[in-house]
mmCIF file of C-alpha atoms and ligand atoms in Angstrom:
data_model
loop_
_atom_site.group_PDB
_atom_site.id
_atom_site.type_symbol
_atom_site.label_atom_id
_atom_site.label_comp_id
_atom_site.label_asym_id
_atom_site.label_seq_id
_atom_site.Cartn_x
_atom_site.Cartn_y
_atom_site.Cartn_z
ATOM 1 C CA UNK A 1 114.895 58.111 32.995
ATOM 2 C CA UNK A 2 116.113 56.110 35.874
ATOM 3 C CA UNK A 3 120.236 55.468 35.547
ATOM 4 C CA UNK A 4 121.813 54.624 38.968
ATOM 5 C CA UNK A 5 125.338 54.716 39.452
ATOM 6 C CA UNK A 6 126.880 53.985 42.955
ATOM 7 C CA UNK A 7 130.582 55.290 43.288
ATOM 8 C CA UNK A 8 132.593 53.956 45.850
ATOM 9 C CA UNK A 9 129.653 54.346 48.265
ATOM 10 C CA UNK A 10 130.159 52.556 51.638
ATOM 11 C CA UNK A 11 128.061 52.356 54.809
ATOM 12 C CA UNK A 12 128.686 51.773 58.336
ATOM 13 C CA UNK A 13 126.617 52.080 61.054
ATOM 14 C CA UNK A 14 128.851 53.550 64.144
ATOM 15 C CA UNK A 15 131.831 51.247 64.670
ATOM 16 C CA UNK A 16 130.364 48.881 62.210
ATOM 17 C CA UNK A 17 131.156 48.633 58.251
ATOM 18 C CA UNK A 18 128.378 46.930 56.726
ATOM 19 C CA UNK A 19 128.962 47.690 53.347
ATOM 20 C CA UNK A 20 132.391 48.707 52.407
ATOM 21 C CA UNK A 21 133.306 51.154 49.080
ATOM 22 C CA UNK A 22 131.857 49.570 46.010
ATOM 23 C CA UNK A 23 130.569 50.534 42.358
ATOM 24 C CA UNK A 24 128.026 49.600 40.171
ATOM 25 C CA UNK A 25 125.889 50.805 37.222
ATOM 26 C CA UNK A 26 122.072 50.197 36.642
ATOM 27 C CA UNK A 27 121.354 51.289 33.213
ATOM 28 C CA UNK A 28 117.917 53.068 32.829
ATOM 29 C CA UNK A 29 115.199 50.272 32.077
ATOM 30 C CA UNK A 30 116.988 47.321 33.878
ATOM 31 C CA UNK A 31 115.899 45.410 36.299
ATOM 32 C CA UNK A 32 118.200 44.507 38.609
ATOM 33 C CA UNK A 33 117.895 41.967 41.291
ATOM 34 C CA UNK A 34 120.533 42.144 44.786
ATOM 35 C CA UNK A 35 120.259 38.793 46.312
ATOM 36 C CA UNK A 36 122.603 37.127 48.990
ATOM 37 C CA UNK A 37 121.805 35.738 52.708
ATOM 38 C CA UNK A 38 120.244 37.689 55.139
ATOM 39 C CA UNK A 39 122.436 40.365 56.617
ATOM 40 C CA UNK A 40 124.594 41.112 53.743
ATOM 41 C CA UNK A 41 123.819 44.182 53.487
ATOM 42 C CA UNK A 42 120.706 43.782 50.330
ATOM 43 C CA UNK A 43 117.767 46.266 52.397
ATOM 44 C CA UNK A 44 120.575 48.801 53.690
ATOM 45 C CA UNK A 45 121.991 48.340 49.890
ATOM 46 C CA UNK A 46 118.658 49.829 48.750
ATOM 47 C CA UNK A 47 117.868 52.278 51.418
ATOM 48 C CA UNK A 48 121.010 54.156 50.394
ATOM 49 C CA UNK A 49 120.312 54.138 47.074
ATOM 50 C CA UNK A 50 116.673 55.496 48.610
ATOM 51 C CA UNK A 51 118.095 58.112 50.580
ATOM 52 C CA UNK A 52 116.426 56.382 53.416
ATOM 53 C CA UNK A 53 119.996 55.954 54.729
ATOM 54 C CA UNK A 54 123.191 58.617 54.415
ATOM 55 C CA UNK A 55 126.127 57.039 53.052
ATOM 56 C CA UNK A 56 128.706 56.859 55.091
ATOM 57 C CA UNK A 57 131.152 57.781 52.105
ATOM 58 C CA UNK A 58 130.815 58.031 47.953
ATOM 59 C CA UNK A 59 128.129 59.332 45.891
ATOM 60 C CA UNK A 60 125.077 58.037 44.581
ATOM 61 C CA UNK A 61 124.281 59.552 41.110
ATOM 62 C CA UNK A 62 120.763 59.734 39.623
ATOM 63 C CA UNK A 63 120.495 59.963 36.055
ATOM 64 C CA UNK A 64 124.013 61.980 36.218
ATOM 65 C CA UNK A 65 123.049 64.066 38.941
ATOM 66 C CA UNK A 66 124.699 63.569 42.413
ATOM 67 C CA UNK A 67 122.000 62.924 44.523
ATOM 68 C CA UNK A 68 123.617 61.981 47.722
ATOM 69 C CA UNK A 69 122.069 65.090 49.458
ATOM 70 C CA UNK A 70 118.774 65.065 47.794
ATOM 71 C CA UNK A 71 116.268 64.019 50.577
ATOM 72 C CA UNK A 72 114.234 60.714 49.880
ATOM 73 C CA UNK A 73 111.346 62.487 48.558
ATOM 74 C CA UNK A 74 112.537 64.628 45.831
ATOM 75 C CA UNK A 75 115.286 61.467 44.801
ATOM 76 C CA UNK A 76 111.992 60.473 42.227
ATOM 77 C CA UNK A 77 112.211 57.158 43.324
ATOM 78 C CA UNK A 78 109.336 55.080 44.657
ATOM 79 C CA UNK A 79 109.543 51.898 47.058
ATOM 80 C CA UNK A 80 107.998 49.035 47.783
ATOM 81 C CA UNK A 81 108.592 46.633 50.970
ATOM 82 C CA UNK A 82 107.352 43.858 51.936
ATOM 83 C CA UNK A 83 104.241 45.198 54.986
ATOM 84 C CA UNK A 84 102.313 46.841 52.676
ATOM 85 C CA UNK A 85 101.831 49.559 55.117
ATOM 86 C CA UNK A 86 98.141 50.565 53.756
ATOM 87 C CA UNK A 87 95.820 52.492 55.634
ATOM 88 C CA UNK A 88 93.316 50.390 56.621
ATOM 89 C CA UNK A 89 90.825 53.445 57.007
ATOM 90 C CA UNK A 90 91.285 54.279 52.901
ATOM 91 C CA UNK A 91 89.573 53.017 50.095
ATOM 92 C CA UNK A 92 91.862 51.191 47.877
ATOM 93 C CA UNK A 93 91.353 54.142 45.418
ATOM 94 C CA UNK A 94 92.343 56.791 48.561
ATOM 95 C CA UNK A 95 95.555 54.005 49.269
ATOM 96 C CA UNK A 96 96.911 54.394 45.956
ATOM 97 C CA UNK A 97 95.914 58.286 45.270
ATOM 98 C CA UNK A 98 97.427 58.927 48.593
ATOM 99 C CA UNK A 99 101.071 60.210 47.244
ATOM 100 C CA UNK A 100 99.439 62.081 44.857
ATOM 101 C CA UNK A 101 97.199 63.794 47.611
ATOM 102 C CA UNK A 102 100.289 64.616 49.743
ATOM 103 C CA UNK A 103 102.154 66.377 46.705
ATOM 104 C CA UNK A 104 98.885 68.354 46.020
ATOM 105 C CA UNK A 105 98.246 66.791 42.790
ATOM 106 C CA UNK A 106 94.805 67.870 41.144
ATOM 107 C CA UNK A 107 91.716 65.935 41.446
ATOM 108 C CA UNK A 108 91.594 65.485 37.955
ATOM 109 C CA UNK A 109 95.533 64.089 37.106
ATOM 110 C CA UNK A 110 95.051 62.213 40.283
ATOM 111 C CA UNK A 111 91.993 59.909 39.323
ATOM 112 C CA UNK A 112 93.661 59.550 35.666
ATOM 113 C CA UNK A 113 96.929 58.321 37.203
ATOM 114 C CA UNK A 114 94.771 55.531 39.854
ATOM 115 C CA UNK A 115 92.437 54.784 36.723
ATOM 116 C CA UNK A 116 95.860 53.484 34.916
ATOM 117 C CA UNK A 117 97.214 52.247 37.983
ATOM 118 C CA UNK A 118 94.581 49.949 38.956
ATOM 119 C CA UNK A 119 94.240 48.979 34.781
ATOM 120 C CA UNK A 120 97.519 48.015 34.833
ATOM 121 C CA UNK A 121 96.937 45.976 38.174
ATOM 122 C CA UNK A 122 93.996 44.361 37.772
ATOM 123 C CA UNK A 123 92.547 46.330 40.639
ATOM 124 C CA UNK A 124 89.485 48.448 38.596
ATOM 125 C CA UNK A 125 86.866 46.321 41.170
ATOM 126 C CA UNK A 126 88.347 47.031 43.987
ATOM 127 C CA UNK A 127 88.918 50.753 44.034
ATOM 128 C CA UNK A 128 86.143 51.381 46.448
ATOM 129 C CA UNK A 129 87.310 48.304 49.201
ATOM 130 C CA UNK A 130 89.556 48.610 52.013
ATOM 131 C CA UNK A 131 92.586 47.164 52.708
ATOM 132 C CA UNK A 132 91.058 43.957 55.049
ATOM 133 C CA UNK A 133 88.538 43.118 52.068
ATOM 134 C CA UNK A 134 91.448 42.337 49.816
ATOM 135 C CA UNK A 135 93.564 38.911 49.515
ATOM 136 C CA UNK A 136 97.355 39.482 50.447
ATOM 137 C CA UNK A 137 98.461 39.463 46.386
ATOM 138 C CA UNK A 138 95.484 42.303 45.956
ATOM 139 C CA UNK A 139 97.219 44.449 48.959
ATOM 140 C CA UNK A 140 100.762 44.142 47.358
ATOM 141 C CA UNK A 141 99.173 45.558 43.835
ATOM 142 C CA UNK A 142 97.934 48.022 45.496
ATOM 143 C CA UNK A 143 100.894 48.343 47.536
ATOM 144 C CA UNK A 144 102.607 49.169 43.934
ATOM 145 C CA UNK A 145 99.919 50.857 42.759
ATOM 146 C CA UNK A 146 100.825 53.598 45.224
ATOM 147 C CA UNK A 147 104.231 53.477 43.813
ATOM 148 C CA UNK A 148 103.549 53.402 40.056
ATOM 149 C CA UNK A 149 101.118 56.793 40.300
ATOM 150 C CA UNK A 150 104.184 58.672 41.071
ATOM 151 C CA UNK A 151 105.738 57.964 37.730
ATOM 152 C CA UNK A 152 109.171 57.448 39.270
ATOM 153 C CA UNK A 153 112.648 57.286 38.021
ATOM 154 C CA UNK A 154 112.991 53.757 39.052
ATOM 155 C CA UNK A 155 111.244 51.113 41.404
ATOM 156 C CA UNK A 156 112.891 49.919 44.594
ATOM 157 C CA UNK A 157 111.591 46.313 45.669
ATOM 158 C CA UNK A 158 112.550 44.956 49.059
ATOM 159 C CA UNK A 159 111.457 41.199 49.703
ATOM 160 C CA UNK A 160 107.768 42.638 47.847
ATOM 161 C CA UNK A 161 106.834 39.245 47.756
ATOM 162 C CA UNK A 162 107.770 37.356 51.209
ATOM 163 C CA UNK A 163 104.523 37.456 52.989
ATOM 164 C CA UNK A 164 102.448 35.823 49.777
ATOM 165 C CA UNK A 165 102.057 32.084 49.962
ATOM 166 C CA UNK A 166 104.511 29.861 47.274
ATOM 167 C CA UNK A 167 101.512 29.753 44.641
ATOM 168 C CA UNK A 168 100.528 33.820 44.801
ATOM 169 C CA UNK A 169 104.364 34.183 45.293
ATOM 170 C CA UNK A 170 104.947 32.726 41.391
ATOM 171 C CA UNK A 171 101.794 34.320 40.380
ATOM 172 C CA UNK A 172 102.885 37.916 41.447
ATOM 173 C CA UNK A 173 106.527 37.396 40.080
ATOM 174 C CA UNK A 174 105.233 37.682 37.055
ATOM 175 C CA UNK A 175 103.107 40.157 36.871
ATOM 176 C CA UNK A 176 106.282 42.183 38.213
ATOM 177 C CA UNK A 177 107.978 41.411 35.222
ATOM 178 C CA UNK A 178 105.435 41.812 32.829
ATOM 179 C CA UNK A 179 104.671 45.205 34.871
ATOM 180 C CA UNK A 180 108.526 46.019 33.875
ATOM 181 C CA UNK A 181 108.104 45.487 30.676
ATOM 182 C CA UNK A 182 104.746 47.443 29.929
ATOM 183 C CA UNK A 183 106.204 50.326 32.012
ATOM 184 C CA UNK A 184 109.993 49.908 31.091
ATOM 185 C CA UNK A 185 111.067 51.741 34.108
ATOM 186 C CA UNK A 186 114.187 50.301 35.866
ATOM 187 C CA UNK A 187 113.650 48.759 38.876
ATOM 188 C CA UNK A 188 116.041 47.217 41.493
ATOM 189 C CA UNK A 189 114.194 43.982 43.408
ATOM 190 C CA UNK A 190 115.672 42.914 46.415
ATOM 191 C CA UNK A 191 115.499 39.139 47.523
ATOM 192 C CA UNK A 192 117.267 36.250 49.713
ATOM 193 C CA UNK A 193 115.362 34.128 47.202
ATOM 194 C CA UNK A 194 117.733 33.057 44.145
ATOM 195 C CA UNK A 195 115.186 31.623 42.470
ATOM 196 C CA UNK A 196 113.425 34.930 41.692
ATOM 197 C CA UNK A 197 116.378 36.631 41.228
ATOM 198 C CA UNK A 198 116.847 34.096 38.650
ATOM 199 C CA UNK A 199 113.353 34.419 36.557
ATOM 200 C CA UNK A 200 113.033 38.332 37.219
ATOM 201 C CA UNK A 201 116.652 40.300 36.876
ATOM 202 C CA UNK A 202 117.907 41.488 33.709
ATOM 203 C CA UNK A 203 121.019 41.539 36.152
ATOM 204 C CA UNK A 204 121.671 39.751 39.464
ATOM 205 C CA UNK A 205 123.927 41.597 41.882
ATOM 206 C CA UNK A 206 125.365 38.764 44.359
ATOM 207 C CA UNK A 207 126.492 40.445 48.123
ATOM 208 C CA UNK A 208 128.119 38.543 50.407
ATOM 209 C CA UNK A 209 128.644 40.847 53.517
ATOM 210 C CA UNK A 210 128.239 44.048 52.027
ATOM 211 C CA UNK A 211 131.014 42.475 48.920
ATOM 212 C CA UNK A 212 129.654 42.475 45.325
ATOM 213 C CA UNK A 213 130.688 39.018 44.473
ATOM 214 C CA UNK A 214 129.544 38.963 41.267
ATOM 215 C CA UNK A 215 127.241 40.820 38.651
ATOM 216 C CA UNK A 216 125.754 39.092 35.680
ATOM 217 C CA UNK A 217 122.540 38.035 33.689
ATOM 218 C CA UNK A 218 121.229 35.265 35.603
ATOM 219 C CA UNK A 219 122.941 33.026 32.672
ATOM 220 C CA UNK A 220 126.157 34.455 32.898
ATOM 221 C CA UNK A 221 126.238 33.852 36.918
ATOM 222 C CA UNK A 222 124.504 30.263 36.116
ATOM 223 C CA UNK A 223 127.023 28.927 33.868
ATOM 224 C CA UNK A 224 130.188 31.158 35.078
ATOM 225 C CA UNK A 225 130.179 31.935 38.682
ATOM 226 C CA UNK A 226 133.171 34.175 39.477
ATOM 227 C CA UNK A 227 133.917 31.770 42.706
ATOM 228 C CA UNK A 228 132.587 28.972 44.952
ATOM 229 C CA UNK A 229 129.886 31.532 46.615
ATOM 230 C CA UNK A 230 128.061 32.790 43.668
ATOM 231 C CA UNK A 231 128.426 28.950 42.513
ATOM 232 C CA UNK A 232 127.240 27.623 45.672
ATOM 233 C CA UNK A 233 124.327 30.349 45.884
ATOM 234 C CA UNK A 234 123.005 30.498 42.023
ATOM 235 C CA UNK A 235 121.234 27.103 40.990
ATOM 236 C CA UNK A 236 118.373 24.982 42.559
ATOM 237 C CA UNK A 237 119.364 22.284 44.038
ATOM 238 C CA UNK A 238 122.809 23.733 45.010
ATOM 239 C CA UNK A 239 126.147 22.866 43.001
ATOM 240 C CA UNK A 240 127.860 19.478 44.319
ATOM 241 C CA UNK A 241 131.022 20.372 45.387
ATOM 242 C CA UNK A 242 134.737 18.048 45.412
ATOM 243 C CA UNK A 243 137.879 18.786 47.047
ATOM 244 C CA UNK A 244 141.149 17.073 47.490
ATOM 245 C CA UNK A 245 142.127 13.948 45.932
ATOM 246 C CA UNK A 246 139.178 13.607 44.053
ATOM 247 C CA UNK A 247 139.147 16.943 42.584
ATOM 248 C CA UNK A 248 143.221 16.275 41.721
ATOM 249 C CA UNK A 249 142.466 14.635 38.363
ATOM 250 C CA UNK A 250 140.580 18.020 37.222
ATOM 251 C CA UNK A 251 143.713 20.336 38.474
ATOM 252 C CA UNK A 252 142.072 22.277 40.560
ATOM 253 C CA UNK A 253 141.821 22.635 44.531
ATOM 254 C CA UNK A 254 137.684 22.150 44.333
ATOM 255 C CA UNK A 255 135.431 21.098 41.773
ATOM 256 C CA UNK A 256 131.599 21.920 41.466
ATOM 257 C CA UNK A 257 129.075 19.843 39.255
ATOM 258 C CA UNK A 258 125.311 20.946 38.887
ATOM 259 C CA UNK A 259 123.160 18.012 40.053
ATOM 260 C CA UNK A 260 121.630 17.970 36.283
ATOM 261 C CA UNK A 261 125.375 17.740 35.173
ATOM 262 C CA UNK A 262 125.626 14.151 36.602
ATOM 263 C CA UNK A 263 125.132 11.295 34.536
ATOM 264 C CA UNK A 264 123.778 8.120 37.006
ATOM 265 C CA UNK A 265 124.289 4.691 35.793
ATOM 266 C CA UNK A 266 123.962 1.322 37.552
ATOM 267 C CA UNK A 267 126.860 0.125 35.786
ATOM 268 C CA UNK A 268 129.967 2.272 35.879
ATOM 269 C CA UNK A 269 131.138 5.603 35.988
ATOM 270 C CA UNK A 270 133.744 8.005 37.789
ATOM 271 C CA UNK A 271 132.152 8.039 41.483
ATOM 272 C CA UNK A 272 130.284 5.197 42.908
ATOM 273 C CA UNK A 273 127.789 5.660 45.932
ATOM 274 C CA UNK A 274 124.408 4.557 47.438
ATOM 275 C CA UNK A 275 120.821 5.991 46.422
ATOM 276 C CA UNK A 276 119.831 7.683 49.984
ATOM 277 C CA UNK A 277 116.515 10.206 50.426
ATOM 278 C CA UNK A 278 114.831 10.735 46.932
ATOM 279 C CA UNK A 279 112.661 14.061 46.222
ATOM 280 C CA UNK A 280 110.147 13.334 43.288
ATOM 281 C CA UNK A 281 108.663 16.140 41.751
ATOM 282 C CA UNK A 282 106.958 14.566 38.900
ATOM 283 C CA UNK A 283 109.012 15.625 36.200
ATOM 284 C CA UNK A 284 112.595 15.607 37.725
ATOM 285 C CA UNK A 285 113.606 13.358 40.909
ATOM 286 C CA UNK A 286 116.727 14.383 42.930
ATOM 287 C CA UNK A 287 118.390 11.712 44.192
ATOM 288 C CA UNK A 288 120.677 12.143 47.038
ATOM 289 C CA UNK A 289 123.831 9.697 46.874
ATOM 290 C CA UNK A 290 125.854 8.685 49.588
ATOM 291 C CA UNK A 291 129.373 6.643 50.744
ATOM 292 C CA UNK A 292 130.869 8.417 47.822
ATOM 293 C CA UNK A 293 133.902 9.016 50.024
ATOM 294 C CA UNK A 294 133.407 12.822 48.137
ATOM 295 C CA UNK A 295 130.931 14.563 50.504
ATOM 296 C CA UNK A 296 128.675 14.224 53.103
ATOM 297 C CA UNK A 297 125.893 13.670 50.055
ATOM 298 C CA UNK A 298 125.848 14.355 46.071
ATOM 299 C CA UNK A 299 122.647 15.591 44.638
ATOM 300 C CA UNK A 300 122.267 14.807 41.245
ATOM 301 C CA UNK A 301 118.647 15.545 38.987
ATOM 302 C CA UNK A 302 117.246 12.652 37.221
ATOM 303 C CA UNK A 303 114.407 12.214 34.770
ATOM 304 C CA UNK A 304 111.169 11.418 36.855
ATOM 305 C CA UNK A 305 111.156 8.557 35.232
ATOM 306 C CA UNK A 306 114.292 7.016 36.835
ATOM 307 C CA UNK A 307 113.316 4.139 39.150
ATOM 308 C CA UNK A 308 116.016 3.679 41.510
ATOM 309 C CA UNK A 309 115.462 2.660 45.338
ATOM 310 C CA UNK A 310 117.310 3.195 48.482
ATOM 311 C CA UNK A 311 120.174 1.139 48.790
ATOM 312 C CA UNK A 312 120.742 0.861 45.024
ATOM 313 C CA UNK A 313 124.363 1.318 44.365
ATOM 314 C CA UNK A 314 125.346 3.745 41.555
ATOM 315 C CA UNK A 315 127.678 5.336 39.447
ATOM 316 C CA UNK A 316 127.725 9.025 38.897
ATOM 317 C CA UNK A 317 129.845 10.867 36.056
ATOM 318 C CA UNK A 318 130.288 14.288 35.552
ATOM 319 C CA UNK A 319 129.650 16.137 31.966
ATOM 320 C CA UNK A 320 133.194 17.178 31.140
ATOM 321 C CA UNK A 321 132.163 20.761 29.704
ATOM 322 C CA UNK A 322 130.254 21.459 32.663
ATOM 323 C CA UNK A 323 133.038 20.912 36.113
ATOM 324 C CA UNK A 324 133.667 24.213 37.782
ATOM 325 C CA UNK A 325 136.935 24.246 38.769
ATOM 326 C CA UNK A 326 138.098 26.651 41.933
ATOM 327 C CA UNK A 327 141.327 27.559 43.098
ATOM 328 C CA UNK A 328 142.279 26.936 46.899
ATOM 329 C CA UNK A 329 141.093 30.203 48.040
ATOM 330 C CA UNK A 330 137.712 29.442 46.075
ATOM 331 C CA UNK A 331 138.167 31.917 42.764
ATOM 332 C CA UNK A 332 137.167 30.346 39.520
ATOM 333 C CA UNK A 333 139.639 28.840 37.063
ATOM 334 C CA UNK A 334 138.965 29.217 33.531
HETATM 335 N N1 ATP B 1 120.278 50.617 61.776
HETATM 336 C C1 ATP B 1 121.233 49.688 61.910
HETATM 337 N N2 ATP B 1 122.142 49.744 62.906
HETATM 338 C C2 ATP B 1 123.119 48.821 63.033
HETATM 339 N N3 ATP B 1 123.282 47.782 62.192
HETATM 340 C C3 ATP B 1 122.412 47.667 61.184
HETATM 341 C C4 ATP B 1 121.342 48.598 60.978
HETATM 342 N N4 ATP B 1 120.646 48.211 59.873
HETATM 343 C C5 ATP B 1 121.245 47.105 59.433
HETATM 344 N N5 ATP B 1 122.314 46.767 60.200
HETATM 345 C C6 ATP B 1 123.216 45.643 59.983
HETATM 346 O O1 ATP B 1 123.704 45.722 58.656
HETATM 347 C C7 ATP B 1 123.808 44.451 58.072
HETATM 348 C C8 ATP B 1 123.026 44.420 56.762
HETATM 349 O O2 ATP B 1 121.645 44.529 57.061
HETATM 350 P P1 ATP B 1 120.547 44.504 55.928
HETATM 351 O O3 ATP B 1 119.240 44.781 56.567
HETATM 352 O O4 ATP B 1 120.985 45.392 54.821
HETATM 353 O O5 ATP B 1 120.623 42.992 55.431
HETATM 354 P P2 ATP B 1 119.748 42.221 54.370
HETATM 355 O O6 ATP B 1 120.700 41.660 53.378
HETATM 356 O O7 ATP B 1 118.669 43.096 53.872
HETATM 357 O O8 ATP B 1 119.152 41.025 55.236
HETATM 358 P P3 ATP B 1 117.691 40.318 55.194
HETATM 359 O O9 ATP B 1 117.737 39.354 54.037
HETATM 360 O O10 ATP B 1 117.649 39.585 56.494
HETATM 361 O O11 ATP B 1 116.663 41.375 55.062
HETATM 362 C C9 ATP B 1 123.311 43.459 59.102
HETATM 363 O O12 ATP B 1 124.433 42.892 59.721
HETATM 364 C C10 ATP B 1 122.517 44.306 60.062
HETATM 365 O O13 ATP B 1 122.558 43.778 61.361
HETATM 366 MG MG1 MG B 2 116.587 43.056 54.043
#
């Protein structure tokens, strides 16, 4: 079982509040992704949660259980951050038995539990390497390897996947989440990166300086972010955003449009600008319009097709069903 419920836990460190009181639920079997810039409080989020921090008030309850006193250890939780931390003396098989080991697990259970661990991971023909022989997605398996022998309550993920290159980086995303759902064990990822929050959670937790600004499935915070941070934060490339008199005629203070809610036409349309820098991809281009008199640039996402040059003047219209509209002090209006 792994159910985590925070209750009004807050955390400061001396003087400082970095996280003030706040709630939340994880549901056993979730996984649950905290994402947000870096310093709002994600890690410190986790380590509490942990035990590897003392809250500073509020109770952290473990399948029902207050745990706020239960030392790291004994919480049945197992992490994984991003330095792998293996020692580079071990075997790969010694790396991931080495829990075990320390808890005084027999041989026997011990080499059953690595034997399904390194199934699992792909990792069977390495058991007998060390650390340096291994590529850096290898050393992260086996840096969960270590984690998943223990059987725990729930995995805690911080920034796993930040030292990998952009290719292994995809690569080992998904094996997290197909790891998730062969073991169905909850698991709580933590990332600056919205994009895996996005293709991993069940349920993204936003923070903005220690504030829960949202939680939703990555749908829910896609299509109805709570305010202009979540909509600002959620979505690749970022929400266009509108104020003042040109966000009037949609009664609301600010206005945010998705670059692939933008029709572009070279013949009319609500907002008229100038093709600037344009990113092709292959399949999508973003084009990057300026002298809109709206922003400093609107982004909108085109079929890869599109041919359109720098200097070509177009018109850009918003899909009506898809305007965010935010009130002056940013909050979303339904
Ligand atoms: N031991 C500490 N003493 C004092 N301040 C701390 C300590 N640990 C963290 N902080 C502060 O708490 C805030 C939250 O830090 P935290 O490490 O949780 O952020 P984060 O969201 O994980 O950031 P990143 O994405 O950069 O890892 C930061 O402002 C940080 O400076
Ligand atoms: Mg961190």
């Amino acid at each position: 079982m792994g159910r985590i419920q925070l209750e009004q836990v807050s955390k400061s460190f001396g003087e400082l509040q970095v996280i003030p009181p706040l709630d939340l639920e994880i549901e056993d079997g979730e996984f649950v992704v905290f994402v947000g810039p870096s310093g709002c409080g994600k890690s410190t989020l986790l380590r509490l949660i942990a035990g590897l921090e003392d809250v500073t008030s509020g109770q952290v309850l473990i399948d029902g259980t207050d745990a706020t006193d239960i030392p790291p250890a004994k919480r049945g939780l197992a992490m994984v951050f991003q330095s792998y931390a293996l020692y580079p003396h071990m075997s790969v098989r010694k790396n991931i038995a080495f829990p075990l080991r320390m808890a005084g697990m027999d041989e026997a259970e011990r080499d059953r539990r690595v034997q399904n661990a390194a199934d699992v991971l792909n990792l069977t023909d390495y058991l007998d390497r060390k650390p340096a022989q291994l590529s850096g997605g290898q050393r992260q398996r086996v840096a969960i390897g270590r984690a998943i022998v223990r059987e725990p309550a729930a995995f805690l993920f911080d920034e796993p996947l930040s030292n990998l290159d952009a290719a292994l980086r995809v690569g080992m995303r998904i094996e997290i989440s197909e790891l998730h759902q062969r073991l169905g064990t909850t698991m709580i990822y933590v990332t600056h990166d919205q994009v895996e929050a996005m293709t991993m959670a069940d349920k993204i937790v936003v923070l903005q300086s220690g504030v829960i600004e949202q939680v939703g499935s990555p749908l829910e915070l896609y299509r109805r972010p709570q305010n202009r941070f979540v909509a600002g934060f959620i979505g690749s490339p970022k929400m266009n955003f509108v104020s003042g008199e040109a966000a009037k005629p949609y009664a609301a203070e600010s206005i945010g449009v998705r670059p692939e809610h933008l029709q572009i036409s070279s013949a009319e349309g609500a907002w008229k600008g100038v093709i600037g820098v344009s990113e092709h991809l292959g399949s999508d281009t973003f084009f990057h319009v300026l002298e809109t008199g709206l922003a400093e640039s609107i982004t909108i996402r085109a079929d890869g097709e599109v041919a359109l040059n720098r200097g070509d003047t177009v018109y850009l219209t918003p899909e009506p069903d898809k305007i965010h509209r935010f009130d002056a002090r940013g909050r979303r209006i339904e």
